[in-house]
PDB file of C-alpha atoms in Angstrom:
ATOM      1  CA  MET A1394      10.275   1.915  18.835  1.00  0.00           C
ATOM      2  CA  LYS A1395       7.960   1.459  15.889  1.00  0.00           C
ATOM      3  CA  ARG A1396       4.394   0.380  16.423  1.00  0.00           C
ATOM      4  CA  ALA A1397       3.468  -3.183  15.671  1.00  0.00           C
ATOM      5  CA  ALA A1398       1.007  -4.034  12.928  1.00  0.00           C
ATOM      6  CA  PRO A1399      -2.653  -3.872  14.036  1.00  0.00           C
ATOM      7  CA  ARG A1400      -3.049  -7.635  13.794  1.00  0.00           C
ATOM      8  CA  SER A1401      -6.509  -8.059  15.262  1.00  0.00           C
ATOM      9  CA  THR A1402      -7.913  -5.223  13.160  1.00  0.00           C
ATOM     10  CA  LEU A1403      -6.441  -6.689   9.984  1.00  0.00           C
ATOM     11  CA  ARG A1404      -7.725 -10.168  10.768  1.00  0.00           C
ATOM     12  CA  ASN A1405     -11.209  -8.800  11.456  1.00  0.00           C
ATOM     13  CA  LEU A1406     -11.237  -6.840   8.198  1.00  0.00           C
ATOM     14  CA  ILE A1407     -10.160  -9.870   6.197  1.00  0.00           C
ATOM     15  CA  LYS A1408     -12.709 -12.104   7.921  1.00  0.00           C
ATOM     16  CA  ARG A1409     -15.487  -9.551   7.359  1.00  0.00           C
ATOM     17  CA  HIS A1410     -14.617  -9.235   3.666  1.00  0.00           C
ATOM     18  CA  LYS A1411     -14.041 -12.952   2.994  1.00  0.00           C
ATOM     19  CA  PRO A1412     -15.543 -15.052   5.831  1.00  0.00           C
ATOM     20  CA  GLN A1413     -14.961 -18.355   4.007  1.00  0.00           C
ATOM     21  CA  LEU A1414     -11.158 -17.946   3.993  1.00  0.00           C
ATOM     22  CA  ARG A1415      -9.014 -19.851   6.459  1.00  0.00           C
ATOM     23  CA  LEU A1416      -6.063 -17.680   7.395  1.00  0.00           C
ATOM     24  CA  ALA A1417      -2.606 -18.866   8.344  1.00  0.00           C
ATOM     25  CA  ALA A1418      -1.110 -17.539  11.547  1.00  0.00           C
ATOM     26  CA  ASN A1419       0.963 -14.879   9.793  1.00  0.00           C
ATOM     27  CA  ALA A1420      -1.374 -13.968   6.908  1.00  0.00           C
ATOM     28  CA  ASP A1421      -2.280 -10.633   8.486  1.00  0.00           C
ATOM     29  CA  LEU A1422       1.406  -9.708   8.719  1.00  0.00           C
ATOM     30  CA  LEU A1423       1.909 -10.526   5.059  1.00  0.00           C
ATOM     31  CA  VAL A1424      -1.046  -8.313   4.132  1.00  0.00           C
ATOM     32  CA  HIS A1425       0.389  -5.489   6.230  1.00  0.00           C
ATOM     33  CA  LEU A1426       3.849  -5.844   4.671  1.00  0.00           C
ATOM     34  CA  ASN A1427       2.325  -5.888   1.184  1.00  0.00           C
ATOM     35  CA  PHE A1428       0.457  -2.675   2.000  1.00  0.00           C
ATOM     36  CA  LEU A1429       3.645  -1.017   3.257  1.00  0.00           C
ATOM     37  CA  LEU A1430       5.543  -2.012   0.117  1.00  0.00           C
ATOM     38  CA  PHE A1431       2.753  -0.639  -2.061  1.00  0.00           C
ATOM     39  CA  LEU A1432       2.749   2.635  -0.111  1.00  0.00           C
ATOM     40  CA  HIS A1433       6.528   2.911  -0.446  1.00  0.00           C
ATOM     41  CA  ARG A1434       6.364   2.329  -4.216  1.00  0.00           C
ATOM     42  CA  LEU A1435       3.580   4.891  -4.495  1.00  0.00           C
ATOM     43  CA  ALA A1436       5.595   7.493  -2.579  1.00  0.00           C
ATOM     44  CA  GLU A1437       8.715   6.871  -4.681  1.00  0.00           C
ATOM     45  CA  GLU A1438       6.788   7.162  -7.943  1.00  0.00           C
ATOM     46  CA  ALA A1439       5.006  10.331  -6.783  1.00  0.00           C
ATOM     47  CA  ARG A1440       8.373  11.813  -5.783  1.00  0.00           C
ATOM     48  CA  ALA A1441       9.769  11.012  -9.222  1.00  0.00           C
ATOM     49  CA  ASN A1442       6.738  12.632 -10.881  1.00  0.00           C
ATOM     50  CA  ALA A1443       7.173  15.762  -8.792  1.00  0.00           C
ATOM     51  CA  PHE A1444      10.884  15.876  -9.655  1.00  0.00           C
ATOM     52  CA  GLU A1445      10.116  15.572 -13.387  1.00  0.00           C
ATOM     53  CA  ASN A1446       7.690  18.500 -13.113  1.00  0.00           C
ATOM     54  CA  LYS A1447      10.323  20.539 -11.246  1.00  0.00           C
ATOM     55  CA  SER A1448       8.107  20.718  -8.178  1.00  0.00           C
ATOM     56  CA  LYS A1449       9.576  20.677  -4.701  1.00  0.00           C
ATOM     57  CA  THR A1450       6.396  19.316  -3.119  1.00  0.00           C
ATOM     58  CA  ILE A1451       4.395  16.242  -4.000  1.00  0.00           C
ATOM     59  CA  LYS A1452       0.929  17.341  -5.091  1.00  0.00           C
ATOM     60  CA  SER A1453      -2.234  15.308  -5.503  1.00  0.00           C
ATOM     61  CA  GLU A1454      -1.824  15.100  -9.269  1.00  0.00           C
ATOM     62  CA  HIS A1455       1.619  13.534  -8.787  1.00  0.00           C
ATOM     63  CA  ALA A1456       0.159  10.939  -6.422  1.00  0.00           C
ATOM     64  CA  MET A1457      -2.775  10.181  -8.735  1.00  0.00           C
ATOM     65  CA  ALA A1458      -0.488   9.698 -11.739  1.00  0.00           C
ATOM     66  CA  ALA A1459       1.763   7.476  -9.639  1.00  0.00           C
ATOM     67  CA  ALA A1460      -1.230   5.459  -8.434  1.00  0.00           C
ATOM     68  CA  LYS A1461      -2.279   4.703 -12.016  1.00  0.00           C
ATOM     69  CA  VAL A1462       1.225   3.494 -12.878  1.00  0.00           C
ATOM     70  CA  ILE A1463       1.711   1.442  -9.703  1.00  0.00           C
ATOM     71  CA  LEU A1464      -1.727  -0.192  -9.887  1.00  0.00           C
ATOM     72  CA  LYS A1465      -1.125  -1.137 -13.519  1.00  0.00           C
ATOM     73  CA  LYS A1466       2.250  -2.676 -12.595  1.00  0.00           C
ATOM     74  CA  SER A1467       0.913  -4.560  -9.574  1.00  0.00           C
ATOM     75  CA  ARG A1468      -1.881  -6.311 -11.497  1.00  0.00           C
ATOM     76  CA  GLY A1469       0.640  -8.666 -12.994  1.00  0.00           C
TER      77      GLY A1469
END
């Protein structure tokens, strides 16, 4: 069974960063899901970069290049 999202930790981090925000009941879950989607996109892009460079392992330079691309795409 997979672990549940660390809800109280996420809520505390959000409250510490932005204390004036009023959070809905499931806002922490949405933040967690958004993080997981970002991580998945980052891993897929890093894998594609490694494949293009004919590397069998994902190296830090593949992840850094993927991070630049994914962050640019996610800004909107």
